[in-house]
């Protein structure tokens, strides 16, 4: 019988994908990728050195002009083929997401389906890189703007929905005529490498897409500093996003930031209680709360508050926690057990300062019980900070105005939602909410590949999806044509 060390040694190292080639890192460094549910090593992954990242950037840089010049019909065909390949390999990609991110059977197939739709949406954008024409004040002059790709774009992706969030960046970047270097999360490198397999099978020319798993410091630093990289598209935490924005500023590099949130779901007195409870539960327990748009604050108007607390606690206690492979599991493992420790500390801080724990609050290994708090106040860390786990706080609002005030009492501004049949209040909420995305009679979690997604404040800036991505990932040039001679002043 083999020892664990022997099994790990026998497992082939997952390579990097640079310039259309699968290769080991130049230093031979590798890192273990762990299964969050079991803690077992699920892959050994080559780690890119600064030299490897340099090679990936060089490949993307060399490929950018031929890729840009490809006919739109050819770019479109490759994106559509990649979509078909993902659809054909859906089970394999689903299993990778379960294996390396602890995604449940509820979330993993949805994410794979999203990647297919994302590629199809991007393919639909290829022919839509419109410019404009303008009348000008110069006699005989025609003015126009044209959209051009930026060149090399680097994507830095988080662990929680690595296929969806990477693909949203890659698909539209390629659609707009850019080439790409992906730094996947250190917790989800396999998904990044699977994306490379898909594009390779779809016939994407060498160098157009490259994947460099590796340490945040080495890979991230090189991507931000290298002048050939024209834009960084980042999804991840507020801490890292702010660091990257500062670094990118030093290098005059365009950056878009999709960061964290403390998204409020507002429930008014007239809401259907069961519906509101379901929306809140989906909003906070889906993917064990590891969603940037998670409803980590539920603000309920006074008349419904007590009934909501009771019904929501019953719902939370009924949420099945456990093995992500089981079809009835709603809350699977958090990405690492340390995340449970971090959340338990937030809860302990809140309870020590007077918060009521309505249910949950405990964990076993990487499994955190669905947790509901009430009486949370601004003195408590959890009032302001993201938990990124299955934990929400219920707030009593005196009236609609107070609900809006509470909803906006955050430095974040990603998503918000309101449940009410009062159209006037729903529309007023959409106007007054600080968030970049407002959902009426729905949960705070919603994502469509063709609609502008993004936040305000410390949730970041820039938008992703459809036309918004095409605009972020291109630059506008003003071109004039002078018919006849212009009358110069001297
Ligand atoms: P993270 O910020 O720790 O890591 C994100 C990526 O940044 C990883 O690839 C990581 O390796 C890399 N990174 C870390 N330090 C870096 C550095 N110094 N230079 C360059 N790259 C560096 O985030 P995470 O823990 O993977 O993801 C969870 C966070 O992401 C949460 O805050 C969540 O809200 C946020 N998120 C936001 C969205 C959104 O669309 N707004 C979506 C998903 C997740």
Coordinates of C-alpha atoms and ligand atoms in Angstrom, one line a residue:
X1 CA 0.0 0.0 0.0
X2 CA 1.3 3.5 -0.8
X3 CA 1.8 6.1 1.8
X4 CA 0.1 9.5 1.3
X5 CA 3.5 11.0 0.4
X6 CA 3.9 8.4 -2.3
X7 CA 0.5 9.0 -3.7
X8 CA 1.1 12.7 -3.8
X9 CA 4.5 12.2 -5.4
X10 CA 3.0 9.9 -8.0
X11 CA 0.4 12.5 -9.0
X12 CA 1.5 14.5 -11.9
X13 CA 2.0 18.2 -11.2
X14 CA -0.5 20.4 -12.8
X15 CA 1.4 22.6 -15.2
X16 CA 1.2 26.3 -16.1
X17 CA -0.3 27.3 -19.5
X18 CA 1.9 29.7 -21.4
X19 CA 1.9 30.5 -25.1
X20 CA -0.3 27.5 -25.9
X21 CA 2.1 25.1 -24.0
X22 CA 1.7 23.2 -20.8
X23 CA 4.9 23.6 -18.8
X24 CA 6.3 23.3 -15.3
X25 CA 7.4 26.4 -13.6
X26 CA 11.0 27.6 -14.1
X27 CA 11.9 27.1 -10.5
X28 CA 10.2 23.7 -10.1
X29 CA 8.2 25.1 -7.2
X30 CA 4.9 23.4 -6.5
X31 CA 2.0 23.9 -4.1
X32 CA -0.6 21.6 -2.8
X33 CA -4.2 22.3 -3.6
X34 CA -6.6 21.1 -0.9
X35 CA -10.1 19.8 -0.9
X36 CA -12.0 22.1 1.5
X37 CA -14.4 19.3 2.6
X38 CA -11.7 16.8 3.5
X39 CA -8.5 18.8 3.8
X40 CA -6.9 16.2 1.5
X41 CA -4.5 17.2 -1.3
X42 CA -6.5 17.2 -4.5
X43 CA -3.7 18.4 -6.8
X44 CA -0.1 19.5 -6.8
X45 CA 0.2 22.6 -8.9
X46 CA 3.3 24.2 -10.5
X47 CA 3.9 27.7 -9.2
X48 CA 4.8 30.4 -11.7
X49 CA 8.0 32.4 -11.0
X50 CA 8.4 36.0 -12.1
X51 CA 10.2 34.6 -15.1
X52 CA 7.2 32.5 -16.0
X53 CA 4.9 35.4 -15.6
X54 CA 7.2 37.4 -17.9
X55 CA 6.9 34.6 -20.5
X56 CA 3.1 34.7 -20.2
X57 CA 3.0 38.4 -20.6
X58 CA 5.4 38.3 -23.6
X59 CA 3.2 35.6 -25.2
X60 CA 0.1 37.6 -24.7
X61 CA 1.8 40.8 -26.0
X62 CA 3.1 39.0 -29.1
X63 CA -0.4 37.6 -29.8
X64 CA -2.3 40.8 -29.3
X65 CA -2.1 42.3 -32.8
X66 CA -2.9 39.0 -34.8
X67 CA -5.8 38.4 -32.4
X68 CA -7.1 41.9 -32.8
X69 CA -6.9 41.6 -36.6
X70 CA -8.9 38.3 -36.7
X71 CA -12.2 38.7 -38.4
X72 CA -15.1 39.2 -35.9
X73 CA -16.7 36.1 -37.3
X74 CA -13.6 34.1 -36.3
X75 CA -13.3 35.5 -32.8
X76 CA -17.1 34.9 -32.4
X77 CA -16.7 31.3 -33.6
X78 CA -14.0 30.5 -31.1
X79 CA -16.0 31.9 -28.2
X80 CA -19.1 29.9 -29.2
X81 CA -17.0 26.8 -29.6
X82 CA -15.6 27.3 -26.1
X83 CA -19.2 27.6 -24.8
X84 CA -20.1 24.3 -26.4
X85 CA -17.0 22.6 -25.0
X86 CA -17.9 23.7 -21.5
X87 CA -21.5 22.5 -22.0
X88 CA -20.1 19.1 -23.1
X89 CA -17.7 18.9 -20.2
X90 CA -20.2 20.3 -17.7
X91 CA -19.9 17.3 -15.3
X92 CA -16.1 17.4 -15.2
X93 CA -16.1 21.2 -14.5
X94 CA -18.8 20.7 -11.8
X95 CA -16.7 18.1 -10.1
X96 CA -13.6 20.3 -10.2
X97 CA -15.6 23.1 -8.5
X98 CA -16.9 20.7 -5.8
X99 CA -13.4 19.2 -5.3
X100 CA -11.4 22.4 -5.0
X101 CA -13.9 25.0 -3.7
X102 CA -16.4 22.9 -1.8
X103 CA -19.2 24.1 -4.0
X104 CA -22.5 22.2 -3.5
X105 CA -24.5 20.4 -6.1
X106 CA -26.8 23.4 -6.0
X107 CA -24.1 25.9 -6.9
X108 CA -21.5 24.1 -9.0
X109 CA -23.8 23.2 -12.0
X110 CA -25.2 26.7 -11.9
X111 CA -21.8 28.2 -12.2
X112 CA -20.9 25.9 -15.1
X113 CA -24.1 27.0 -16.9
X114 CA -23.2 30.6 -16.2
X115 CA -19.8 30.1 -17.9
X116 CA -21.5 28.8 -21.0
X117 CA -23.9 31.8 -21.1
X118 CA -21.1 34.2 -20.4
X119 CA -19.2 33.0 -23.5
X120 CA -22.3 33.2 -25.6
X121 CA -23.0 36.7 -24.4
X122 CA -19.4 37.7 -25.2
X123 CA -19.7 36.1 -28.6
X124 CA -22.8 38.3 -29.1
X125 CA -20.7 41.4 -28.2
X126 CA -17.9 40.8 -30.7
X127 CA -19.7 42.5 -33.6
X128 CA -20.9 45.3 -31.3
X129 CA -17.7 47.3 -30.6
X130 CA -19.5 50.4 -32.0
X131 CA -18.0 53.8 -32.4
X132 CA -19.9 57.0 -33.1
X133 CA -19.8 59.8 -35.6
X134 CA -20.2 63.5 -34.7
X135 CA -20.9 66.8 -36.4
X136 CA -18.0 69.1 -35.5
X137 CA -17.5 72.8 -35.4
X138 CA -14.7 72.7 -38.0
X139 CA -16.1 73.3 -41.6
X140 CA -15.7 70.2 -43.7
X141 CA -14.6 68.0 -40.8
X142 CA -16.1 64.6 -40.0
X143 CA -15.5 63.4 -36.4
X144 CA -15.8 59.8 -35.2
X145 CA -14.8 57.7 -32.3
X146 CA -13.6 54.1 -32.7
X147 CA -13.2 51.5 -30.0
X148 CA -9.9 49.6 -29.8
X149 CA -8.8 46.8 -27.6
X150 CA -6.3 47.7 -24.9
X151 CA -3.8 44.9 -25.6
X152 CA -2.8 42.6 -22.7
X153 CA -5.2 42.4 -19.8
X154 CA -4.4 40.5 -16.6
X155 CA -7.2 39.0 -14.5
X156 CA -6.8 38.3 -10.8
X157 CA -9.6 36.0 -9.6
X158 CA -10.9 34.9 -6.1
X159 CA -11.7 31.4 -4.9
X160 CA -15.4 31.5 -4.3
X161 CA -16.8 31.3 -7.9
X162 CA -13.6 30.8 -9.9
X163 CA -15.1 29.6 -13.1
X164 CA -17.8 32.3 -13.3
X165 CA -15.7 35.2 -12.1
X166 CA -12.7 34.3 -14.3
X167 CA -14.8 33.7 -17.4
X168 CA -16.6 37.0 -17.0
X169 CA -13.3 38.7 -17.3
X170 CA -11.7 36.5 -20.0
X171 CA -14.7 36.1 -22.4
X172 CA -15.3 39.8 -22.7
X173 CA -11.7 40.7 -22.9
X174 CA -11.2 38.3 -25.8
X175 CA -14.4 39.4 -27.4
X176 CA -13.1 43.0 -27.4
X177 CA -9.9 41.8 -29.1
X178 CA -7.6 41.7 -26.0
X179 CA -5.2 39.0 -24.9
X180 CA -5.2 37.7 -21.4
X181 CA -3.1 36.4 -18.5
X182 CA -5.1 34.8 -15.6
X183 CA -3.8 34.5 -12.1
X184 CA -6.3 32.1 -10.5
X185 CA -6.8 32.0 -6.7
X186 CA -4.3 29.9 -4.9
X187 CA -7.3 28.0 -3.6
X188 CA -8.7 27.3 -7.1
X189 CA -5.9 26.9 -9.6
X190 CA -7.5 23.8 -11.3
X191 CA -10.5 25.7 -12.5
X192 CA -8.2 28.2 -14.1
X193 CA -6.3 25.4 -15.8
X194 CA -9.5 23.8 -17.0
X195 CA -10.4 27.1 -18.6
X196 CA -7.1 26.9 -20.5
X197 CA -8.0 23.3 -21.7
X198 CA -11.3 24.6 -23.0
X199 CA -9.8 27.4 -25.0
X200 CA -7.1 25.1 -26.3
X201 CA -9.7 22.7 -27.5
X202 CA -11.7 25.6 -29.0
X203 CA -8.7 26.5 -31.2
X204 CA -7.7 29.8 -29.5
X205 CA -4.4 30.8 -31.0
X206 CA -1.3 30.4 -28.8
X207 CA -0.5 33.2 -26.5
X208 CA -4.0 34.7 -26.5
X209 CA -4.8 33.2 -23.2
X210 CA -2.3 32.2 -20.5
X211 CA -2.7 30.9 -16.9
X212 CA -0.1 31.4 -14.2
X213 CA -1.0 29.9 -10.8
X214 CA 1.3 31.1 -8.1
X215 CA 1.9 33.2 -5.1
X216 CA 0.0 36.5 -4.8
X217 CA 3.2 38.3 -4.2
X218 CA 5.3 37.0 -7.1
X219 CA 2.6 36.7 -9.8
X220 CA 0.5 39.7 -8.7
X221 CA 3.5 42.0 -8.4
X222 CA 4.8 41.2 -11.9
X223 CA 1.3 41.6 -13.5
X224 CA 0.8 45.0 -11.9
X225 CA 4.3 46.3 -12.6
X226 CA 4.8 45.1 -16.2
X227 CA 4.1 48.0 -18.6
X228 CA 2.9 45.5 -21.3
X229 CA -0.1 44.8 -19.2
X230 CA -2.5 47.6 -19.9
X231 CA -5.3 46.7 -17.4
X232 CA -5.8 44.7 -14.2
X233 CA -9.3 43.3 -13.7
X234 CA -9.6 42.2 -10.1
X235 CA -12.2 40.4 -8.1
X236 CA -11.5 39.7 -4.5
X237 CA -11.2 41.3 -1.1
X238 CA -11.3 44.9 -0.2
X239 CA -7.8 44.7 1.3
X240 CA -6.1 43.3 -1.8
X241 CA -8.2 45.5 -4.1
X242 CA -7.0 48.6 -2.4
X243 CA -3.4 47.5 -2.5
X244 CA -3.7 46.7 -6.2
X245 CA -5.4 50.0 -7.0
X246 CA -2.6 51.9 -5.3
X247 CA 0.1 49.9 -7.2
X248 CA -1.8 50.2 -10.5
X249 CA -2.0 54.0 -10.0
X250 CA 1.8 54.1 -9.6
X251 CA 2.1 52.4 -13.0
X252 CA -0.7 54.3 -14.7
X253 CA -2.5 51.1 -15.3
X254 CA -6.2 50.8 -15.7
X255 CA -7.9 48.8 -13.0
X256 CA -11.4 47.6 -12.3
X257 CA -12.2 46.3 -8.8
X258 CA -15.0 43.9 -7.8
X259 CA -14.7 43.7 -4.1
X260 CA -16.6 42.8 -1.0
X261 CA -20.0 43.7 0.4
X262 CA -22.3 44.0 3.3
X263 CA -25.4 43.8 1.2
X264 CA -28.8 44.6 2.8
X265 CA -32.1 42.9 2.1
X266 CA -34.9 45.2 3.2
X267 CA -38.3 43.7 4.1
X268 CA -41.2 46.1 4.5
X269 CA -44.3 45.5 6.6
X270 CA -46.5 44.6 3.6
X271 CA -44.1 41.8 2.4
X272 CA -45.2 38.2 2.1
X273 CA -43.4 36.7 5.1
X274 CA -42.6 33.3 3.7
X275 CA -41.3 34.8 0.4
X276 CA -39.1 37.3 2.4
X277 CA -37.8 34.5 4.5
X278 CA -36.9 32.4 1.5
X279 CA -35.2 35.4 -0.2
X280 CA -33.1 36.1 2.9
X281 CA -32.2 32.4 3.3
X282 CA -31.1 32.1 -0.3
X283 CA -29.3 35.4 0.0
X284 CA -27.1 34.3 2.9
X285 CA -26.8 30.5 2.8
X286 CA -26.2 29.9 -0.9
X287 CA -22.6 28.7 -1.3
X288 CA -22.3 28.9 2.5
X289 CA -22.4 32.7 2.4
X290 CA -19.2 33.0 0.4
X291 CA -20.8 35.3 -2.1
X292 CA -19.9 38.9 -2.5
X293 CA -23.6 39.8 -2.8
X294 CA -24.6 37.8 0.3
X295 CA -27.5 39.2 2.4
X296 CA -25.3 39.6 5.5
X297 CA -27.8 42.2 6.8
X298 CA -31.6 41.8 6.8
X299 CA -33.5 44.9 7.7
X300 CA -37.1 44.3 8.6
X301 CA -39.7 46.9 9.2
X302 CA -41.1 47.0 12.8
X303 CA -44.5 45.5 12.1
X304 CA -43.0 42.3 10.6
X305 CA -39.8 42.1 12.6
X306 CA -40.7 39.6 15.4
X307 CA -42.6 37.3 13.0
X308 CA -39.6 37.4 10.6
X309 CA -37.1 36.6 13.4
X310 CA -39.1 33.6 14.4
X311 CA -39.8 32.3 10.9
X312 CA -36.2 32.9 9.6
X313 CA -34.7 31.2 12.6
X314 CA -36.8 28.1 11.9
X315 CA -35.7 28.2 8.3
X316 CA -32.0 28.6 9.2
X317 CA -32.2 25.7 11.6
X318 CA -33.6 23.5 8.8
X319 CA -30.8 24.3 6.3
X320 CA -28.8 21.1 5.7
X321 CA -25.0 21.4 6.3
X322 CA -22.5 18.9 5.2
X323 CA -21.0 17.0 2.3
X324 CA -21.1 19.1 -0.9
X325 CA -21.7 16.0 -3.0
X326 CA -25.0 15.3 -1.4
X327 CA -28.0 16.7 -3.3
X328 CA -29.8 18.0 -0.2
X329 CA -26.8 19.9 1.2
X330 CA -27.3 23.7 1.1
X331 CA -24.3 24.8 3.2
X332 CA -21.0 23.0 2.4
X333 CA -17.6 23.6 3.8
X334 CA -16.0 27.0 4.0
X335 CA -12.8 27.3 1.9
X336 CA -10.5 26.6 4.9
X337 CA -11.2 25.8 8.6
X338 CA -9.4 29.1 9.6
X339 CA -12.3 31.0 8.0
X340 CA -14.6 29.4 10.7
X341 CA -12.3 30.6 13.4
X342 CA -12.4 34.1 11.9
X343 CA -16.2 34.1 11.8
X344 CA -16.5 32.7 15.3
X345 CA -14.4 35.6 16.6
X346 CA -16.8 38.1 14.9
X347 CA -19.7 36.4 16.6
X348 CA -18.1 36.2 20.0
X349 CA -17.3 40.0 19.7
X350 CA -20.9 40.7 18.8
X351 CA -22.4 38.5 21.6
X352 CA -20.0 40.0 24.2
X353 CA -21.3 43.5 23.3
X354 CA -25.0 42.5 23.6
X355 CA -26.0 40.8 20.3
X356 CA -28.5 38.0 20.6
X357 CA -27.6 34.7 18.9
X358 CA -30.9 33.3 17.5
X359 CA -29.3 30.2 16.1
X360 CA -26.0 28.7 15.0
X361 CA -22.7 30.3 16.0
X362 CA -20.8 27.0 16.1
X363 CA -18.6 25.0 13.6
X364 CA -17.1 21.6 13.1
X365 CA -14.0 21.6 11.0
X366 CA -14.8 23.6 7.8
X367 CA -18.6 23.5 8.4
X368 CA -20.1 26.6 10.0
X369 CA -23.7 26.3 11.2
X370 CA -26.2 28.7 9.6
X371 CA -26.2 31.6 12.1
X372 CA -28.6 34.4 12.8
X373 CA -27.9 37.4 15.0
X374 CA -30.1 40.2 16.3
X375 CA -29.5 43.4 18.2
X376 CA -26.3 44.0 16.3
X377 CA -25.0 47.6 16.8
X378 CA -22.2 49.7 15.2
X379 CA -19.8 49.0 18.1
X380 CA -19.6 45.4 16.9
X381 CA -17.2 44.3 14.2
X382 CA -19.8 42.3 12.3
X383 CA -21.9 45.4 11.8
X384 CA -19.3 46.7 9.4
X385 CA -17.1 43.8 8.2
X386 CA -17.8 41.1 5.8
X387 CA -18.0 37.5 7.3
X388 CA -18.0 35.6 4.0
X389 CA -19.8 32.8 5.7
X390 CA -23.4 31.6 6.5
X391 CA -24.0 34.4 9.0
X392 CA -26.5 37.2 8.9
X393 CA -27.8 39.9 11.3
X394 CA -31.4 41.0 11.6
X395 CA -32.1 44.7 12.1
X396 CA -35.4 46.3 13.2
X397 CA -36.3 49.4 11.2
X398 CA -38.8 51.9 12.6
X399 CA -40.2 52.7 9.2
X400 CA -39.2 52.9 5.5
X401 CA -36.9 55.9 6.0
X402 CA -35.1 54.2 8.9
X403 CA -34.7 51.0 6.7
X404 CA -33.0 53.1 4.0
X405 CA -30.7 54.7 6.5
X406 CA -29.7 51.3 8.0
X407 CA -29.2 49.9 4.5
X408 CA -26.9 52.7 3.5
X409 CA -24.9 52.6 6.8
X410 CA -22.0 50.7 5.3
X411 CA -18.8 51.7 3.4
X412 CA -19.7 49.0 0.9
X413 CA -22.2 49.4 -2.0
X414 CA -22.4 46.2 -4.0
X415 CA -26.0 44.9 -4.0
X416 CA -29.2 45.7 -2.1
X417 CA -32.7 44.3 -2.3
X418 CA -36.2 45.3 -1.1
X419 CA -39.3 43.2 -0.6
X420 CA -42.5 45.1 -0.8
X421 CA -45.6 45.5 -3.0
X422 CA -45.5 49.3 -2.5
X423 CA -44.2 50.4 -5.9
X424 CA -43.5 54.0 -4.7
X425 CA -41.3 52.8 -1.8
X426 CA -39.6 50.2 -4.0
X427 CA -38.7 52.8 -6.6
X428 CA -37.7 55.3 -3.9
X429 CA -35.4 52.6 -2.5
X430 CA -33.8 52.0 -5.9
X431 CA -33.0 55.7 -6.0
X432 CA -31.8 56.1 -2.5
X433 CA -29.8 52.9 -2.1
X434 CA -26.0 53.4 -2.3
X435 CA -25.5 50.1 -3.9
X436 CA -24.5 49.5 -7.6
X437 CA -27.2 46.9 -8.0
X438 CA -30.7 47.0 -6.6
X439 CA -33.2 44.2 -6.8
X440 CA -36.9 44.7 -6.1
X441 CA -38.8 41.7 -4.7
X442 CA -35.8 39.5 -5.1
X443 CA -32.7 38.3 -3.2
X444 CA -29.5 40.4 -3.1
X445 CA -27.8 37.6 -5.2
X446 CA -28.3 38.1 -8.9
X447 CA -25.9 37.9 -11.8
X448 CA -26.4 38.0 -15.5
X449 CA -23.4 37.9 -17.9
X450 CA -24.8 40.6 -20.2
X451 CA -25.8 43.2 -17.6
X452 CA -23.5 45.7 -15.8
X453 CA -22.4 44.2 -12.5
X454 CA -20.4 46.1 -9.9
X455 CA -20.4 48.2 -6.8
X456 CA -19.8 51.6 -5.3
X457 CA -17.7 52.8 -2.3
X458 CA -15.4 50.1 -0.9
X459 CA -17.1 47.4 -3.1
X460 CA -14.9 48.8 -5.9
X461 CA -15.4 50.5 -9.2
X462 CA -15.8 49.5 -12.8
X463 CA -18.5 47.3 -14.2
X464 CA -18.5 43.8 -15.7
X465 CA -20.8 42.1 -18.1
X466 CA -22.0 42.7 -21.7
X467 CA -21.5 46.2 -23.1
X468 CA -20.1 47.4 -19.8
X469 CA -17.2 45.0 -20.1
X470 CA -16.7 45.9 -23.7
X471 CA -16.4 49.5 -22.7
X472 CA -14.1 48.9 -19.8
X473 CA -11.8 46.7 -21.9
X474 CA -11.4 49.0 -24.9
X475 CA -10.2 52.5 -25.3
X476 CA -11.9 55.2 -27.4
X477 CA -10.0 57.1 -30.0
X478 CA -11.3 60.3 -31.6
X479 CA -10.5 60.3 -35.4
X480 CA -11.2 63.2 -37.7
X481 CA -11.3 63.5 -41.4
X482 CA -10.9 66.9 -43.0
X483 CA -12.7 67.2 -46.3
X484 CA -11.1 70.1 -48.2
X485 CA -8.6 72.4 -46.6
X486 CA -9.0 73.7 -43.1
X487 CA -8.5 77.5 -42.7
X488 CA -5.5 77.8 -40.3
X489 CA -5.1 81.1 -38.4
X490 CA -1.6 81.8 -39.7
Ligands
LIG1 P1 -8.5 37.8 -2.0 O1 -8.5 39.3 -2.2 O2 -7.8 37.2 -0.8 O3 -7.8 37.1 -3.3 C1 -8.3 37.4 -4.6 C2 -7.1 37.2 -5.6 O4 -6.1 38.2 -5.3 C3 -6.4 35.9 -5.4 O5 -6.1 35.4 -6.7 C4 -5.2 36.2 -4.7 O6 -4.1 35.3 -4.9 C5 -4.9 37.6 -5.2 N1 -4.0 38.4 -4.4 C6 -3.9 38.4 -3.0 N2 -2.9 39.3 -2.7 C7 -2.5 39.9 -3.8 C8 -1.5 40.8 -4.1 N3 -0.8 41.5 -3.1 N4 -1.2 41.2 -5.4 C9 -1.9 40.6 -6.4 N5 -2.8 39.6 -6.2 C10 -3.1 39.3 -4.9 O7 -10.0 37.3 -2.1 P2 -10.6 35.9 -1.9 O8 -10.5 35.5 -0.4 O9 -10.1 35.0 -2.9 O10 -12.1 36.1 -2.3 C11 -13.1 36.6 -1.3 C12 -13.3 38.1 -1.5 O11 -13.7 38.4 -2.8 C13 -14.5 38.6 -0.6 O12 -14.2 39.8 -0.1 C14 -15.6 38.7 -1.7 O13 -16.6 39.7 -1.3 C15 -14.8 39.2 -2.9 N6 -15.6 38.9 -4.1 C16 -16.1 40.0 -4.8 C17 -16.9 39.7 -5.9 C18 -17.5 40.9 -6.7 O14 -17.9 40.6 -7.8 N7 -17.6 42.1 -6.2 C19 -17.1 38.4 -6.3 C20 -16.6 37.4 -5.6 C21 -15.8 37.6 -4.5

